[in-house]
Coordinates of C-alpha atoms in Angstrom, one line a residue:
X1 CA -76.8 -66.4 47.3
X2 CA -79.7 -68.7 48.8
X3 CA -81.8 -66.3 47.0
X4 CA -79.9 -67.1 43.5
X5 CA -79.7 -71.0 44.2
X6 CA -83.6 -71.3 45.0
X7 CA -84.4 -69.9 42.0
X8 CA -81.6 -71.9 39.8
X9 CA -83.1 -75.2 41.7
X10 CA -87.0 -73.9 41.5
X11 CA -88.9 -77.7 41.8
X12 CA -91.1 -76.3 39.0
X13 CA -88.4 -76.0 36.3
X14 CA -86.7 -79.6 37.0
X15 CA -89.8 -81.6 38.2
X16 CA -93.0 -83.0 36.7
X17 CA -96.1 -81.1 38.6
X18 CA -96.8 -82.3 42.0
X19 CA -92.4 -83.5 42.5
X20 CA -90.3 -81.7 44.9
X21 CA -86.5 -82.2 45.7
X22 CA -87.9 -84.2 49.3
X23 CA -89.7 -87.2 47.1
X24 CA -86.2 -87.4 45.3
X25 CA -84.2 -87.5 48.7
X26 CA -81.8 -90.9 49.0
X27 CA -83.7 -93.5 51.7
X28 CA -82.6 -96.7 52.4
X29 CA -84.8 -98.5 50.2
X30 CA -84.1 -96.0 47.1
X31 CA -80.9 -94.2 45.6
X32 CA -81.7 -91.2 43.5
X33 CA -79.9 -89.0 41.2
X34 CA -78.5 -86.0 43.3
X35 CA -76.8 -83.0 41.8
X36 CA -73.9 -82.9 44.2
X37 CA -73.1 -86.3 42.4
X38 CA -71.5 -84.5 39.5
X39 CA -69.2 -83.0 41.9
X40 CA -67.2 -86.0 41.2
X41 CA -66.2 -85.7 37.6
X42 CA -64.2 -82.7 38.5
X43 CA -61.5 -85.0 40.0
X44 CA -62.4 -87.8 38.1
X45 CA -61.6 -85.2 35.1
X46 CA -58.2 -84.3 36.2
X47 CA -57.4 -88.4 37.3
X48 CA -58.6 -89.0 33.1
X49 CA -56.2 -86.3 32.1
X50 CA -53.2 -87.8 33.7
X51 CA -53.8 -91.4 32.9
X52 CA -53.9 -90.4 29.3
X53 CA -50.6 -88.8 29.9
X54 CA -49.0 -92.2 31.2
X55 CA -51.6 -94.0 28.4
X56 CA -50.1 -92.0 25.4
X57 CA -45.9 -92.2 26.8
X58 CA -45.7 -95.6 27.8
X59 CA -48.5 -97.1 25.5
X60 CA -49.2 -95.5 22.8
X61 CA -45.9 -94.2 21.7
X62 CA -44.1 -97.2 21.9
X63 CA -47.1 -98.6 19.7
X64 CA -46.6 -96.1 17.4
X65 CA -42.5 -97.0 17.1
X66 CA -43.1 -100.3 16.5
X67 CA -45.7 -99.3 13.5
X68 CA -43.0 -97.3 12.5
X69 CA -44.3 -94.1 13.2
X70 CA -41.2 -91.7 13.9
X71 CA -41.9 -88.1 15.5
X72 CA -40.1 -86.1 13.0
X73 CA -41.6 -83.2 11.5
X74 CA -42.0 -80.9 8.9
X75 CA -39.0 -79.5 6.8
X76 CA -37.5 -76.6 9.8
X77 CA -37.6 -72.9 8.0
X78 CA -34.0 -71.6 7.1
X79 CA -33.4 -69.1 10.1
X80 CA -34.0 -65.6 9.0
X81 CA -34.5 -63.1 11.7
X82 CA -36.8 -60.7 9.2
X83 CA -39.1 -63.2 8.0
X84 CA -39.3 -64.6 11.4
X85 CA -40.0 -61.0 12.7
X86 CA -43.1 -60.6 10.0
X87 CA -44.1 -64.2 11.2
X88 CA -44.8 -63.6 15.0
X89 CA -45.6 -59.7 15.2
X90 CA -47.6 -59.2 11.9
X91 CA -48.8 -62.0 9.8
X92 CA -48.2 -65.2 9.0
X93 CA -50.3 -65.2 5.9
X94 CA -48.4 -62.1 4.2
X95 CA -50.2 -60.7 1.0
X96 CA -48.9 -60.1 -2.4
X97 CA -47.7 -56.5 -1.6
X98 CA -45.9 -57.5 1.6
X99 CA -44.4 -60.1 -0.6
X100 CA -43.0 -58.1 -3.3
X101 CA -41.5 -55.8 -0.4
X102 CA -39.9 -58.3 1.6
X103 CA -38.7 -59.8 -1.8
X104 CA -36.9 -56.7 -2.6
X105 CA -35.4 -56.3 1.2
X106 CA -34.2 -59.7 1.0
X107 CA -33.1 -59.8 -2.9
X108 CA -35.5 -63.6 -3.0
X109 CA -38.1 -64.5 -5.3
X110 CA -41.6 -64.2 -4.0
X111 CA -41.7 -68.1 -4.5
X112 CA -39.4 -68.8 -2.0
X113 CA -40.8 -66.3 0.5
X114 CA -43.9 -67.8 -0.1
X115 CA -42.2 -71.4 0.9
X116 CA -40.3 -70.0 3.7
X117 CA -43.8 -68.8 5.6
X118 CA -45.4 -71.9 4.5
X119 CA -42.7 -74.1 6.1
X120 CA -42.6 -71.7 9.3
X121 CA -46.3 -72.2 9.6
X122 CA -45.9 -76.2 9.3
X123 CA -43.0 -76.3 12.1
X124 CA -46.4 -75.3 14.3
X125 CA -48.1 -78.5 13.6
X126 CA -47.5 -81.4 15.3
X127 CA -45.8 -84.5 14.4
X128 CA -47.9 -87.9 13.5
X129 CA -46.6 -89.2 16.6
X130 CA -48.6 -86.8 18.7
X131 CA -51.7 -87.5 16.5
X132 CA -51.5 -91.0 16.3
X133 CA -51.2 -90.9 20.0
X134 CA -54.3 -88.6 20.7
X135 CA -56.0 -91.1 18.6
X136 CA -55.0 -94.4 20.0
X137 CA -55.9 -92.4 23.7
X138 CA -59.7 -91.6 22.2
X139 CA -59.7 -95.3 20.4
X140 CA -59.4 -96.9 24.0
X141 CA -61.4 -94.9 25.7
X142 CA -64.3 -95.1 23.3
X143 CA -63.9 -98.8 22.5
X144 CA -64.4 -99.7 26.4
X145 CA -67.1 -97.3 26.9
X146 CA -69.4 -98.3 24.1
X147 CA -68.7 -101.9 24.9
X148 CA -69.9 -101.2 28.4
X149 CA -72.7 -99.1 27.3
X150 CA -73.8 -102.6 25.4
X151 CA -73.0 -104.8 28.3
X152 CA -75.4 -102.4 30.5
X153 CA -78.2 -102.0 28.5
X154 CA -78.8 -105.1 27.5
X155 CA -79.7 -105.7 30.4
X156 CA -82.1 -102.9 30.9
X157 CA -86.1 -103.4 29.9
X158 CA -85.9 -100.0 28.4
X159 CA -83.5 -100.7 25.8
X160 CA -86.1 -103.0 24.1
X161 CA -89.1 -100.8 24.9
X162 CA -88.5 -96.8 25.4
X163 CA -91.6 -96.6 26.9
X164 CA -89.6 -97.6 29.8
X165 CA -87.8 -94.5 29.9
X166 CA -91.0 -93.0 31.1
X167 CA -93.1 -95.6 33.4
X168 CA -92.9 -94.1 37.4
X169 CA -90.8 -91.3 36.2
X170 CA -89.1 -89.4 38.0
X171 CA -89.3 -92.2 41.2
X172 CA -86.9 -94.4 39.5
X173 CA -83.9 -95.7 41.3
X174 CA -80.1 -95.1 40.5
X175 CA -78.0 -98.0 40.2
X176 CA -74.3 -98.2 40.9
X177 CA -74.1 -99.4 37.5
X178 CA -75.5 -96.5 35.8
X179 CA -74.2 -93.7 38.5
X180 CA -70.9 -95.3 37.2
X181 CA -72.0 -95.0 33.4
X182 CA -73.0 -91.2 33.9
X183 CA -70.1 -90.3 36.2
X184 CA -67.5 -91.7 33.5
X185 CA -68.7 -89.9 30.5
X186 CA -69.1 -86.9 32.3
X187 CA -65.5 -86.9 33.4
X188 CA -64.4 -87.6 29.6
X189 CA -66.2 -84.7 28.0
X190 CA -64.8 -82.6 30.9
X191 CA -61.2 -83.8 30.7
X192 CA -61.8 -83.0 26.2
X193 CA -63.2 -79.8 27.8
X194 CA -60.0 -79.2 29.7
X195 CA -57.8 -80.7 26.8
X196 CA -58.6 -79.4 23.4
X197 CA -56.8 -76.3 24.1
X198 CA -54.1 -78.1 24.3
X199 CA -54.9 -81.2 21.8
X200 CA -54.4 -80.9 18.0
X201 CA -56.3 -78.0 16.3
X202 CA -58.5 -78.6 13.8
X203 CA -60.3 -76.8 11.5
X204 CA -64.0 -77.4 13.4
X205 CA -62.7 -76.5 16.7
X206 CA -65.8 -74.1 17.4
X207 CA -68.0 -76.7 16.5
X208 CA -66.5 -79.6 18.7
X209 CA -66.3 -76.9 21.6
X210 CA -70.0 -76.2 21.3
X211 CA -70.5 -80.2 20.4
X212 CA -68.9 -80.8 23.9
X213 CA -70.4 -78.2 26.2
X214 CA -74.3 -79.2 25.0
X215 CA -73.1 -82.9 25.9
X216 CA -71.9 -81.5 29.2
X217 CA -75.2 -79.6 29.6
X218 CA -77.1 -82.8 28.0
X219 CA -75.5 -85.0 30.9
X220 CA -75.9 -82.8 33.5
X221 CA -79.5 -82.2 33.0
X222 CA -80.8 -85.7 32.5
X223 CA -79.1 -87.0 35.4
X224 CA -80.3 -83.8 37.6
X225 CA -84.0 -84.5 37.0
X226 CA -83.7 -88.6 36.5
X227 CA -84.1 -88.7 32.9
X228 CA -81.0 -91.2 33.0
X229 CA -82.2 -93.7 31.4
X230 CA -82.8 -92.1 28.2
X231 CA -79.6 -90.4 29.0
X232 CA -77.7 -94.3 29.0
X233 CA -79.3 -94.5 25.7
X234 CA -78.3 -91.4 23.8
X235 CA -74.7 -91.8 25.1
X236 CA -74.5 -95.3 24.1
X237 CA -75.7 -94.0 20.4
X238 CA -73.2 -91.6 20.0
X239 CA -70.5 -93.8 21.4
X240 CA -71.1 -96.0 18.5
X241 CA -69.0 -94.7 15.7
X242 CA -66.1 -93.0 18.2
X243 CA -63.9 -96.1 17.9
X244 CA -63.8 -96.7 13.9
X245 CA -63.1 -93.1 13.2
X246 CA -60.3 -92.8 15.7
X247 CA -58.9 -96.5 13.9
X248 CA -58.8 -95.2 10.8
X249 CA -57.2 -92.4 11.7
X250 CA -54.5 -94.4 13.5
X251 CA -54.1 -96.9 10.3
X252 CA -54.0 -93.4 7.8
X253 CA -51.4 -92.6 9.9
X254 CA -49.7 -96.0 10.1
X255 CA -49.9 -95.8 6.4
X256 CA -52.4 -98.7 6.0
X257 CA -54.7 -97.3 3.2
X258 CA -56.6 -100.3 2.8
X259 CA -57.4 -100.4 6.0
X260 CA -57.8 -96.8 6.7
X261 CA -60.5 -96.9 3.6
X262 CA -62.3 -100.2 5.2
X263 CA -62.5 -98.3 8.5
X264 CA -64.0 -95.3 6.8
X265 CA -66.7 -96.6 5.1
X266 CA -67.6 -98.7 8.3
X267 CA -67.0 -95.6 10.5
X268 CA -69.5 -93.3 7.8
X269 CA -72.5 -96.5 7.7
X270 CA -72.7 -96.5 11.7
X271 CA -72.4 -92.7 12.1
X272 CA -75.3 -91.7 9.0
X273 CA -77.1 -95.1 10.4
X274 CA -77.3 -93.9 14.1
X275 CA -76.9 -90.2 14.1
X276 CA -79.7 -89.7 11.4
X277 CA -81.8 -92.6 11.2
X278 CA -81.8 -94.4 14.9
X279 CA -81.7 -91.8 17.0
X280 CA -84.2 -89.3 15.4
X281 CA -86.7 -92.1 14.9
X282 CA -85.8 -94.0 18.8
X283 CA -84.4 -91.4 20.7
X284 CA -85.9 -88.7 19.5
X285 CA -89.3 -90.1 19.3
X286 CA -89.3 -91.4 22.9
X287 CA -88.0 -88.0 24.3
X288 CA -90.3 -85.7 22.5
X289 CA -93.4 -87.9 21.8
X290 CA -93.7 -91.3 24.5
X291 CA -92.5 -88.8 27.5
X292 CA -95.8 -85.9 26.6
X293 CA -98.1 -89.1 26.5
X294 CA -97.0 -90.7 29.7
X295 CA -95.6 -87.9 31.7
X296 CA -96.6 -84.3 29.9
X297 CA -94.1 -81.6 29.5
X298 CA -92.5 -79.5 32.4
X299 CA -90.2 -76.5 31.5
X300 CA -86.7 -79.0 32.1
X301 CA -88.2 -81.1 29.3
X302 CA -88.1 -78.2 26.8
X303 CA -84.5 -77.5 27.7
X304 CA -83.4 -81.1 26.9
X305 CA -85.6 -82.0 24.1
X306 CA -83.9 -78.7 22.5
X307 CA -80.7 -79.8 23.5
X308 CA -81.0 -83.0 21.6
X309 CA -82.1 -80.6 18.5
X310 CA -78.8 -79.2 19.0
X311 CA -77.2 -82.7 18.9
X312 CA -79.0 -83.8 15.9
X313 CA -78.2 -80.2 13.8
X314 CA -74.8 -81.0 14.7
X315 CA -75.0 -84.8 13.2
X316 CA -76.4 -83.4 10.3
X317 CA -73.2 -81.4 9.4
X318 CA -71.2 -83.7 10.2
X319 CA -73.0 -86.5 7.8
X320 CA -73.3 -83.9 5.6
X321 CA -69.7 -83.7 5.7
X322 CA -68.9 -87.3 6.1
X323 CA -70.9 -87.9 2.7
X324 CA -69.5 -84.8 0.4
X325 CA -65.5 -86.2 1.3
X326 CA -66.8 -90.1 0.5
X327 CA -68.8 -88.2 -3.0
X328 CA -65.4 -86.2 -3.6
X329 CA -62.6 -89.6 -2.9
X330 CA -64.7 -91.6 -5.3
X331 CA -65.0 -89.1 -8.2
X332 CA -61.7 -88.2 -7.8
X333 CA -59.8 -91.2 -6.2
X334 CA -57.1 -89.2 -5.1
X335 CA -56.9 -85.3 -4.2
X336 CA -54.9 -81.8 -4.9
X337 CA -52.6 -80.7 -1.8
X338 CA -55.4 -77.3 -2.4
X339 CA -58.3 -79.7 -0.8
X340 CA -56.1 -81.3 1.9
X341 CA -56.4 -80.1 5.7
X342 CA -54.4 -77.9 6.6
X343 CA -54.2 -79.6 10.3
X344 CA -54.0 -83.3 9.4
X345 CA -52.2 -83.1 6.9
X346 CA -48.6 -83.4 7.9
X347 CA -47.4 -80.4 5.8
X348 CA -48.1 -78.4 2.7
X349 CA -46.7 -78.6 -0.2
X350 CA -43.2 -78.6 0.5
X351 CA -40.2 -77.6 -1.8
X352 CA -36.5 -78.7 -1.3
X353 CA -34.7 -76.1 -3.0
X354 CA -32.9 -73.0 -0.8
X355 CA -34.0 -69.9 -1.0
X356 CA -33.6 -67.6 -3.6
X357 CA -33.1 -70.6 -6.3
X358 CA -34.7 -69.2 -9.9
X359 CA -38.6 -69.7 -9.5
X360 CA -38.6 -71.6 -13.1
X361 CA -36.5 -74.3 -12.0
X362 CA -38.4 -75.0 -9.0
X363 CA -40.0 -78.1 -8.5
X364 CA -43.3 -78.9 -6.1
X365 CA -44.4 -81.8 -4.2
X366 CA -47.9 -82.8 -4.8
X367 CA -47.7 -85.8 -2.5
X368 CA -50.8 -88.0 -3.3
X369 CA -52.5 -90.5 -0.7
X370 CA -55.3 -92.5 -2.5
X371 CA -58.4 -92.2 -1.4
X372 CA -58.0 -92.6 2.5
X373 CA -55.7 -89.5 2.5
X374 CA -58.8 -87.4 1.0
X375 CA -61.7 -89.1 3.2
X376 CA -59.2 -88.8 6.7
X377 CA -58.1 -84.9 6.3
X378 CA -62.1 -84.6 6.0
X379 CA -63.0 -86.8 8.6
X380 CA -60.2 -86.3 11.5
X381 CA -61.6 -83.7 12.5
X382 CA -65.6 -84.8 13.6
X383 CA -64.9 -86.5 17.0
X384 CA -67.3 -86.4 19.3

């Protein structure tokens, strides 16, 4: 084992040439980064997980009552013990032949088979309450951490000049403001790490796990070999748009469109004008290009400057993403239930009629939900 961690901590994959571990050592005139540090989110992790629990119960629901937001629901499946056998041991997607069979067993049309598995599926999901009080959770949390990632920096030099990232690197001091800075959004990505098993699934959940372990790494890495303060600055950027997407989601499901729609568009100019212009041409350029000059590359510099590559492929999807549903809402203004997500969405299409009514009398649902409905079932899904 002391064999494993001197390689894992080898002073010539963390440090610039000529650092060791001993220069970095806490004094009484200097406080450094120190790895046992992020000991702490661990607990802090598990503290964030349970004061979302009392956040979302005693805050955030009763918000979402008085909004009328009621927890009901989709339309409950008419028992059947067959269908509901096919449903859990074999498929929940059955296929035209499975259909036709089950149609015969039964003596129902394939229509209403078809409904039945699409309502079972929807009793799965969960109600808007539960979203709307995920959301409201994420809202506050990433309201008051961007606004104290502003409050912080602005009083940093190197917020107006990068280059300040770099000067006497790596012997710059930690501050109990940034330790607390690091230590918080550390704790959060660990607690979304712990939670999105259990959270609403969406449709890019391999995506937001990888988008959340490279933060973890991204964290862990710049505050290990005292790149923190381009660290404060890349969480700070990414904070940025957290808040308006997690708003409109609230007011999409608070059935304000108008504001839902005025939140999206503000939410999609801050992400496209952060993620792909500011930090490529700031971040990115102090990391890759100002850091060689001053300080020259060591083989922890490769790792993080590929790490932010990661990042910034992922903001490209998303804005990728972001701009096809806005392209899509405006040439369509309103969209099939076909397009819809199947997650945020409350429910598919949905048909009132019992089963085994005549297929030709049947009538279908299209519900429509302007443009927000189209942009939001996109969008839900890219928090980050």
């Amino acid at each position: 084992m002391a064999g494993i961690l001197a390689w894992f901590w080898n002073e010539r994959f963390w440090l610039p040439h000529n650092v060791t571990w001993a220069d970095l050592k806490n004094t009484e005139e200097a406080t450094f980064p120190q790895a046992e540090d992020l000991y702490l989110a661990f607990p802090l992790a598990f503290c964030m997980l349970m004061v979302r629990l009392i956040f979302e119960r005693f805050v955030a629901k009763p918000c979402a009552i008085a909004l009328n937001i009621q927890a009901n629901g989709p339309q409950i499946a008419q028992p059947n013990a067959i269908l509901e056998k096919v449903f859990t041991a074999i498929t929940k997607h059955p296929d035209e032949k499975r259909l036709e069979g089950l149609s015969k067993q039964l003596d129902w049309d394939v229509r209403s088979i078809q409904r039945w598995f699409r309502q079972r599926r929807n009793q799965e999901k969960p109600s808007t309450l539960k979203r709307f009080c995920e959301s409201m959770w994420k809202f506050s949390y990433g309201l008051y951490i961007f606004t104290y990632g502003i409050r912080f920096l602005k009083k940093t030099p190197w917020l107006w000049n990068t280059r300040h990232c770099w000067y006497n690197y790596p012997y710059q001091p930690l501050t109990p403001d940034l330790h607390y800075y690091y230590i918080l959004e550390l704790s959060f990505y660990w607690s979304l790490m712990f939670s999105q098993f259990t959270d609403i699934k969406r449709k890019d959940f391999g995506v937001m796990f990888l988008h959340h372990l490279v933060a973890i790494l991204l964290i862990t890495f710049s505050y290990v070999n005292n790149m923190a303060r381009v660290g404060t600055l890349i969480l700070c950027l990414h904070d940025s748009a957290d808040a308006l997407l997690e708003a409109a989601k609230m007011a999409n499901y608070a059935k304000f469109q108008k504001i839902c729609d005025l939140l999206f568009v503000m939410f999609a100019m801050v992400f496209i004008t952060t993620r792909l212009g500011i930090f490529p041409l700031w971040v990115l350029n102090t990391t890759l290009f100002e850091s060689w000059e001053i300080v020259g590359p060591y083989p922890s510099w490769w790792v993080f400057n590929l790490l932010l590559l990661v990042i910034q492929g992922l903001n490209c999807f998303w804005s990728y993403l972001i701009v096809k549903i806005a392209c899509k809402a405006i040439s369509k203004g309103k969209v099939s239930k076909d397009d819809r997500s199947d997650i945020e969405s409350s429910s598919d299409e949905e048909d009132s009629e019992p089963p085994g009514k005549n297929p030709h009398t049947a009538t279908t649902t299209n519900g429509t939900s302007g443009t927000n409905g189209y942009l939001l079932t996109g969008a839900c899904a890219m928090d980050d």
